[in-house]
Amino acid sequence: MPFDAAAQVQARLPLVSRFRADPAAKSFDLLRTRLLHTLKARGWKRVAVTAPVAGCGTTFTAVNLALSLARVPDSRTVLMDMNFRRPGAAQALGMTAPGELAGFLSGQVQMEDQLLRPLPSLAVGLNSAADQDAAEILHGRSCAGVLEDMMLRLGADTALFDLPPVLEHDDTAALLPQVDGVLLIADGTRTTAAQLAACEKMLVGHTQMLGVVLNRARKTDSPLN
Ligand SMILES: Nc1ncnc2c1ncn2[C@@H]1O[C@H](COP(=O)(O)OP(=O)(O)OP(=O)(O)O)[C@@H](O)[C@H]1O
Ligand SMILES: [Mg+2]
């Protein structure tokens, strides 16, 4: 399925892959390269992307990072919108979700009927409707098996999971057994040290922290300026 250029213009989310010369695009490529180094060194593939609270830029980061990963030659990336509270990846990509992701994770819907392939190297699992029973879906018996099967059948090198905020829901905790590490998104304009510490406390011992991404950084925070 090709990207819908018209829909993308209307989408709220800026897709930096359309503006390759932008410093933000360079930042995502740098993040991609550093992430791939870590994943390869440790033999990891599955990364949860989350934030302390809503609106920090989790979807913005997950989508743009997935697009950056998808540009690596001979690689395969899958992006899953696991934020059942506020699904956002479909709108960010200007695409329409074929149905509810819960059906796929519970084993009722086939992978071919749920996942879309906007680029040859990128598969996306979008969600058409919010679902408040998210933690139950993620804890569900079939979820782990469905994700394992998906990774194998796609031959995926990297999987990104867009998740709800750590401090607001326990969905991220429910998915932790299925991921290798967590990328935490901090909003440079409002995330506090106390929030980051609270997230670390919640995650430590359950997963590996891959790093903290500073989103909405001020210009003076960037070494490129
Ligand atoms: N660095 C950025 N530059 C410009 N716009 C941004 C940036 N980061 C986020 N945004 C915009 O801010 C809004 C919120 O971002 P996003 O949807 O990624 O948040 P979120 O953390 O996924 O929120 P939620 O927890 O509700 O899912 C979006 O409209 C997005 O386009
Ligand atoms: Mg989001």
Short mmCIF file of N, CA and C in Angstrom, two decimals, residues 106-221:
data_model
loop_
_atom_site.label_atom_id
_atom_site.label_comp_id
_atom_site.label_asym_id
_atom_site.label_seq_id
_atom_site.Cartn_x
_atom_site.Cartn_y
_atom_site.Cartn_z
N SER A 106 -5.33 -11.41 19.62
CA SER A 106 -6.03 -12.54 20.26
C SER A 106 -6.07 -13.75 19.35
N GLY A 107 -5.49 -13.62 18.15
CA GLY A 107 -5.42 -14.76 17.24
C GLY A 107 -6.64 -14.94 16.35
N GLN A 108 -7.59 -14.00 16.44
CA GLN A 108 -8.81 -14.15 15.64
C GLN A 108 -8.66 -13.63 14.22
N VAL A 109 -7.73 -12.68 14.05
CA VAL A 109 -7.53 -12.08 12.72
C VAL A 109 -6.15 -12.47 12.20
N GLN A 110 -6.09 -12.87 10.94
CA GLN A 110 -4.81 -13.27 10.35
C GLN A 110 -3.89 -12.08 10.13
N MET A 111 -2.60 -12.33 10.15
CA MET A 111 -1.62 -11.26 9.96
C MET A 111 -1.84 -10.53 8.63
N GLU A 112 -2.15 -11.29 7.58
CA GLU A 112 -2.34 -10.70 6.25
C GLU A 112 -3.52 -9.73 6.24
N ASP A 113 -4.48 -9.94 7.14
CA ASP A 113 -5.66 -9.08 7.16
C ASP A 113 -5.48 -7.86 8.06
N GLN A 114 -4.42 -7.85 8.87
CA GLN A 114 -4.24 -6.73 9.81
C GLN A 114 -3.06 -5.84 9.46
N LEU A 115 -1.94 -6.46 9.11
CA LEU A 115 -0.74 -5.66 8.86
C LEU A 115 -0.73 -5.07 7.45
N LEU A 116 -0.24 -3.84 7.35
CA LEU A 116 -0.10 -3.18 6.05
C LEU A 116 1.38 -2.99 5.77
N ARG A 117 1.70 -2.83 4.49
CA ARG A 117 3.11 -2.71 4.11
C ARG A 117 3.29 -1.44 3.27
N PRO A 118 3.44 -0.28 3.94
CA PRO A 118 3.55 0.97 3.19
C PRO A 118 4.84 1.09 2.39
N LEU A 119 5.87 0.37 2.82
CA LEU A 119 7.15 0.35 2.10
C LEU A 119 7.58 -1.11 2.03
N PRO A 120 8.41 -1.48 1.07
CA PRO A 120 8.83 -2.87 0.99
C PRO A 120 9.51 -3.35 2.29
N SER A 121 10.17 -2.42 2.99
CA SER A 121 10.92 -2.80 4.18
C SER A 121 10.19 -2.47 5.49
N LEU A 122 8.93 -2.05 5.40
CA LEU A 122 8.20 -1.64 6.60
C LEU A 122 6.79 -2.23 6.65
N ALA A 123 6.50 -2.94 7.74
CA ALA A 123 5.13 -3.42 7.99
C ALA A 123 4.58 -2.64 9.19
N VAL A 124 3.30 -2.33 9.15
CA VAL A 124 2.70 -1.60 10.28
C VAL A 124 1.42 -2.29 10.75
N GLY A 125 1.31 -2.39 12.07
CA GLY A 125 0.09 -2.92 12.68
C GLY A 125 -0.67 -1.76 13.28
N LEU A 126 -1.70 -1.30 12.58
CA LEU A 126 -2.46 -0.13 13.01
C LEU A 126 -3.73 -0.57 13.74
N ASN A 127 -4.30 0.37 14.49
CA ASN A 127 -5.49 0.04 15.28
C ASN A 127 -6.60 1.04 14.98
N SER A 128 -7.78 0.53 14.68
CA SER A 128 -8.86 1.41 14.23
C SER A 128 -9.66 2.01 15.37
N ALA A 129 -9.58 1.44 16.58
CA ALA A 129 -10.42 1.95 17.67
C ALA A 129 -9.73 1.81 19.02
N ALA A 130 -10.00 2.77 19.90
CA ALA A 130 -9.45 2.69 21.25
C ALA A 130 -10.11 1.55 22.01
N ASP A 131 -9.38 0.99 22.97
CA ASP A 131 -9.89 -0.15 23.74
C ASP A 131 -9.38 0.00 25.16
N GLN A 132 -10.27 0.07 26.12
CA GLN A 132 -9.84 0.31 27.50
C GLN A 132 -9.40 -0.96 28.23
N ASP A 133 -9.57 -2.14 27.58
CA ASP A 133 -9.14 -3.39 28.22
C ASP A 133 -7.74 -3.78 27.75
N ALA A 134 -6.92 -2.76 27.48
CA ALA A 134 -5.63 -3.00 26.84
C ALA A 134 -4.73 -3.95 27.61
N ALA A 135 -4.61 -3.76 28.92
CA ALA A 135 -3.69 -4.60 29.67
C ALA A 135 -4.10 -6.07 29.56
N GLU A 136 -5.40 -6.32 29.56
CA GLU A 136 -5.89 -7.70 29.44
C GLU A 136 -5.50 -8.29 28.08
N ILE A 137 -5.60 -7.46 27.03
CA ILE A 137 -5.23 -7.94 25.69
C ILE A 137 -3.75 -8.31 25.68
N LEU A 138 -2.94 -7.42 26.27
CA LEU A 138 -1.49 -7.63 26.23
C LEU A 138 -1.07 -8.81 27.10
N HIS A 139 -1.82 -9.05 28.19
CA HIS A 139 -1.54 -10.19 29.07
C HIS A 139 -2.10 -11.48 28.48
N GLY A 140 -3.01 -11.34 27.53
CA GLY A 140 -3.76 -12.49 27.00
C GLY A 140 -2.86 -13.63 26.55
N ARG A 141 -3.40 -14.83 26.63
CA ARG A 141 -2.64 -16.03 26.32
C ARG A 141 -2.02 -16.01 24.93
N SER A 142 -2.77 -15.50 23.96
CA SER A 142 -2.30 -15.63 22.59
C SER A 142 -1.32 -14.53 22.18
N CYS A 143 -1.29 -13.42 22.91
CA CYS A 143 -0.50 -12.25 22.49
C CYS A 143 0.97 -12.60 22.24
N ALA A 144 1.61 -13.27 23.18
CA ALA A 144 3.04 -13.59 23.04
C ALA A 144 3.28 -14.46 21.81
N GLY A 145 2.44 -15.46 21.62
CA GLY A 145 2.59 -16.38 20.48
C GLY A 145 2.36 -15.67 19.16
N VAL A 146 1.36 -14.80 19.12
CA VAL A 146 1.06 -14.05 17.89
C VAL A 146 2.24 -13.17 17.51
N LEU A 147 2.83 -12.50 18.50
CA LEU A 147 3.97 -11.60 18.21
C LEU A 147 5.20 -12.40 17.76
N GLU A 148 5.42 -13.54 18.40
CA GLU A 148 6.55 -14.40 18.02
C GLU A 148 6.40 -14.86 16.57
N ASP A 149 5.21 -15.32 16.26
CA ASP A 149 4.90 -15.80 14.90
C ASP A 149 5.05 -14.66 13.89
N MET A 150 4.58 -13.46 14.28
CA MET A 150 4.69 -12.29 13.40
C MET A 150 6.15 -11.98 13.08
N MET A 151 7.00 -11.97 14.11
CA MET A 151 8.42 -11.66 13.91
C MET A 151 9.06 -12.66 12.95
N LEU A 152 8.73 -13.92 13.13
CA LEU A 152 9.32 -14.96 12.27
C LEU A 152 8.83 -14.85 10.84
N ARG A 153 7.52 -14.70 10.68
CA ARG A 153 6.97 -14.68 9.32
C ARG A 153 7.37 -13.43 8.55
N LEU A 154 7.52 -12.31 9.26
CA LEU A 154 7.95 -11.08 8.57
C LEU A 154 9.46 -11.07 8.34
N GLY A 155 10.17 -11.92 9.07
CA GLY A 155 11.64 -11.88 9.01
C GLY A 155 12.12 -10.53 9.51
N ALA A 156 11.44 -10.01 10.55
CA ALA A 156 11.72 -8.65 11.02
C ALA A 156 13.05 -8.56 11.75
N ASP A 157 13.81 -7.52 11.44
CA ASP A 157 15.06 -7.24 12.16
C ASP A 157 14.77 -6.41 13.41
N THR A 158 13.83 -5.48 13.27
CA THR A 158 13.51 -4.58 14.37
C THR A 158 12.00 -4.40 14.48
N ALA A 159 11.48 -4.46 15.69
CA ALA A 159 10.06 -4.17 15.93
C ALA A 159 9.96 -3.03 16.92
N LEU A 160 9.16 -2.02 16.57
CA LEU A 160 8.90 -0.91 17.50
C LEU A 160 7.45 -1.01 17.96
N PHE A 161 7.24 -0.87 19.26
CA PHE A 161 5.89 -0.92 19.83
C PHE A 161 5.57 0.44 20.44
N ASP A 162 4.60 1.12 19.85
CA ASP A 162 4.14 2.43 20.35
C ASP A 162 3.19 2.17 21.52
N LEU A 163 3.59 2.62 22.72
CA LEU A 163 2.82 2.28 23.93
C LEU A 163 2.28 3.50 24.65
N PRO A 164 1.28 3.29 25.52
CA PRO A 164 0.75 4.41 26.31
C PRO A 164 1.77 4.82 27.38
N PRO A 165 1.55 5.97 28.02
CA PRO A 165 2.51 6.47 29.02
C PRO A 165 2.64 5.54 30.23
N VAL A 166 3.88 5.38 30.69
CA VAL A 166 4.17 4.47 31.81
C VAL A 166 3.44 4.87 33.09
N LEU A 167 3.39 6.19 33.37
CA LEU A 167 2.85 6.62 34.66
C LEU A 167 1.33 6.72 34.66
N GLU A 168 0.71 6.49 33.51
CA GLU A 168 -0.75 6.62 33.45
C GLU A 168 -1.48 5.28 33.33
N HIS A 169 -0.81 4.28 32.75
CA HIS A 169 -1.46 2.97 32.54
C HIS A 169 -0.46 1.86 32.80
N ASP A 170 -0.96 0.66 33.09
CA ASP A 170 -0.03 -0.46 33.29
C ASP A 170 0.15 -1.30 32.02
N ASP A 171 -0.27 -0.74 30.87
CA ASP A 171 -0.15 -1.48 29.61
C ASP A 171 1.31 -1.77 29.26
N THR A 172 2.17 -0.77 29.48
CA THR A 172 3.58 -0.98 29.15
C THR A 172 4.13 -2.11 30.00
N ALA A 173 3.78 -2.11 31.28
CA ALA A 173 4.25 -3.19 32.17
C ALA A 173 3.76 -4.54 31.65
N ALA A 174 2.54 -4.56 31.13
CA ALA A 174 1.98 -5.83 30.63
C ALA A 174 2.73 -6.34 29.41
N LEU A 175 3.27 -5.43 28.61
CA LEU A 175 3.97 -5.85 27.38
C LEU A 175 5.46 -6.14 27.62
N LEU A 176 5.99 -5.72 28.77
CA LEU A 176 7.44 -5.84 29.00
C LEU A 176 8.00 -7.25 28.75
N PRO A 177 7.28 -8.32 29.14
CA PRO A 177 7.84 -9.66 28.87
C PRO A 177 8.04 -9.94 27.38
N GLN A 178 7.37 -9.18 26.52
CA GLN A 178 7.47 -9.43 25.07
C GLN A 178 8.51 -8.55 24.37
N VAL A 179 9.14 -7.64 25.11
CA VAL A 179 10.11 -6.76 24.45
C VAL A 179 11.50 -6.94 25.05
N ASP A 180 12.51 -6.51 24.30
CA ASP A 180 13.89 -6.62 24.78
C ASP A 180 14.33 -5.38 25.55
N GLY A 181 13.76 -4.25 25.21
CA GLY A 181 14.17 -3.02 25.87
C GLY A 181 13.18 -1.89 25.65
N VAL A 182 13.40 -0.81 26.39
CA VAL A 182 12.48 0.33 26.35
C VAL A 182 13.23 1.61 25.99
N LEU A 183 12.61 2.37 25.08
CA LEU A 183 13.09 3.71 24.73
C LEU A 183 12.10 4.69 25.34
N LEU A 184 12.60 5.54 26.23
CA LEU A 184 11.71 6.45 26.94
C LEU A 184 11.78 7.84 26.29
N ILE A 185 10.63 8.41 26.00
CA ILE A 185 10.60 9.72 25.36
C ILE A 185 10.33 10.80 26.41
N ALA A 186 11.27 11.72 26.53
CA ALA A 186 11.09 12.85 27.45
C ALA A 186 10.75 14.08 26.63
N ASP A 187 9.78 14.84 27.12
CA ASP A 187 9.41 16.09 26.45
C ASP A 187 10.27 17.20 27.06
N GLY A 188 11.18 17.75 26.22
CA GLY A 188 12.12 18.76 26.70
C GLY A 188 11.46 19.98 27.31
N THR A 189 10.18 20.19 26.99
CA THR A 189 9.51 21.39 27.50
C THR A 189 8.80 21.15 28.83
N ARG A 190 8.60 19.86 29.23
CA ARG A 190 7.85 19.68 30.48
C ARG A 190 8.14 18.41 31.27
N THR A 191 8.85 17.44 30.71
CA THR A 191 9.13 16.22 31.50
C THR A 191 10.08 16.58 32.64
N THR A 192 9.77 16.08 33.83
CA THR A 192 10.61 16.41 34.99
C THR A 192 11.53 15.24 35.35
N ALA A 193 12.58 15.55 36.09
CA ALA A 193 13.51 14.51 36.55
C ALA A 193 12.75 13.50 37.43
N ALA A 194 11.80 14.00 38.20
CA ALA A 194 11.03 13.11 39.08
C ALA A 194 10.21 12.12 38.26
N GLN A 195 9.66 12.58 37.13
CA GLN A 195 8.89 11.67 36.27
C GLN A 195 9.79 10.59 35.68
N LEU A 196 10.98 10.99 35.23
CA LEU A 196 11.91 10.01 34.66
C LEU A 196 12.34 9.00 35.71
N ALA A 197 12.58 9.49 36.92
CA ALA A 197 12.98 8.60 38.01
C ALA A 197 11.85 7.61 38.33
N ALA A 198 10.61 8.09 38.30
CA ALA A 198 9.47 7.21 38.58
C ALA A 198 9.35 6.13 37.51
N CYS A 199 9.61 6.50 36.25
CA CYS A 199 9.56 5.51 35.16
C CYS A 199 10.66 4.47 35.34
N GLU A 200 11.85 4.94 35.66
CA GLU A 200 12.98 4.03 35.82
C GLU A 200 12.70 3.04 36.94
N LYS A 201 12.11 3.55 38.02
CA LYS A 201 11.78 2.70 39.16
C LYS A 201 10.81 1.60 38.75
N MET A 202 9.85 1.99 37.89
CA MET A 202 8.85 1.03 37.45
C MET A 202 9.43 -0.02 36.51
N LEU A 203 10.39 0.41 35.68
CA LEU A 203 10.90 -0.48 34.63
C LEU A 203 12.07 -1.35 35.08
N VAL A 204 12.85 -0.84 36.03
CA VAL A 204 14.09 -1.54 36.41
C VAL A 204 13.77 -2.95 36.95
N GLY A 205 14.59 -3.89 36.51
CA GLY A 205 14.36 -5.27 36.95
C GLY A 205 13.40 -6.02 36.06
N HIS A 206 12.66 -5.28 35.21
CA HIS A 206 11.70 -5.93 34.31
C HIS A 206 12.14 -5.90 32.87
N THR A 207 12.99 -4.92 32.54
CA THR A 207 13.44 -4.79 31.16
C THR A 207 14.73 -3.99 31.14
N GLN A 208 15.27 -3.78 29.97
CA GLN A 208 16.47 -2.95 29.83
C GLN A 208 16.08 -1.58 29.32
N MET A 209 16.65 -0.55 29.92
CA MET A 209 16.44 0.80 29.41
C MET A 209 17.42 1.03 28.26
N LEU A 210 16.91 1.23 27.07
CA LEU A 210 17.79 1.46 25.92
C LEU A 210 18.26 2.90 25.87
N GLY A 211 17.48 3.79 26.45
CA GLY A 211 17.87 5.20 26.48
C GLY A 211 16.68 6.11 26.65
N VAL A 212 17.00 7.38 26.86
CA VAL A 212 15.97 8.41 26.96
C VAL A 212 16.15 9.35 25.78
N VAL A 213 15.09 9.56 25.03
CA VAL A 213 15.13 10.47 23.88
C VAL A 213 14.58 11.82 24.30
N LEU A 214 15.37 12.87 24.06
CA LEU A 214 14.90 14.21 24.40
C LEU A 214 14.16 14.80 23.21
N ASN A 215 12.83 14.79 23.31
CA ASN A 215 12.00 15.36 22.23
C ASN A 215 11.70 16.83 22.55
N ARG A 216 11.36 17.57 21.54
CA ARG A 216 11.08 19.01 21.69
C ARG A 216 12.24 19.72 22.41
N ALA A 217 13.46 19.31 22.03
CA ALA A 217 14.62 19.97 22.62
C ALA A 217 14.74 21.38 22.06
N ARG A 218 15.26 22.27 22.86
CA ARG A 218 15.49 23.63 22.36
C ARG A 218 16.67 23.62 21.40
N LYS A 219 16.70 24.59 20.52
CA LYS A 219 17.77 24.66 19.53
C LYS A 219 19.15 24.61 20.16
N THR A 220 19.26 25.27 21.29
CA THR A 220 20.57 25.35 21.95
C THR A 220 20.99 24.00 22.53
N ASP A 221 20.03 23.03 22.62
CA ASP A 221 20.37 21.70 23.14
C ASP A 221 21.07 20.84 22.09
#
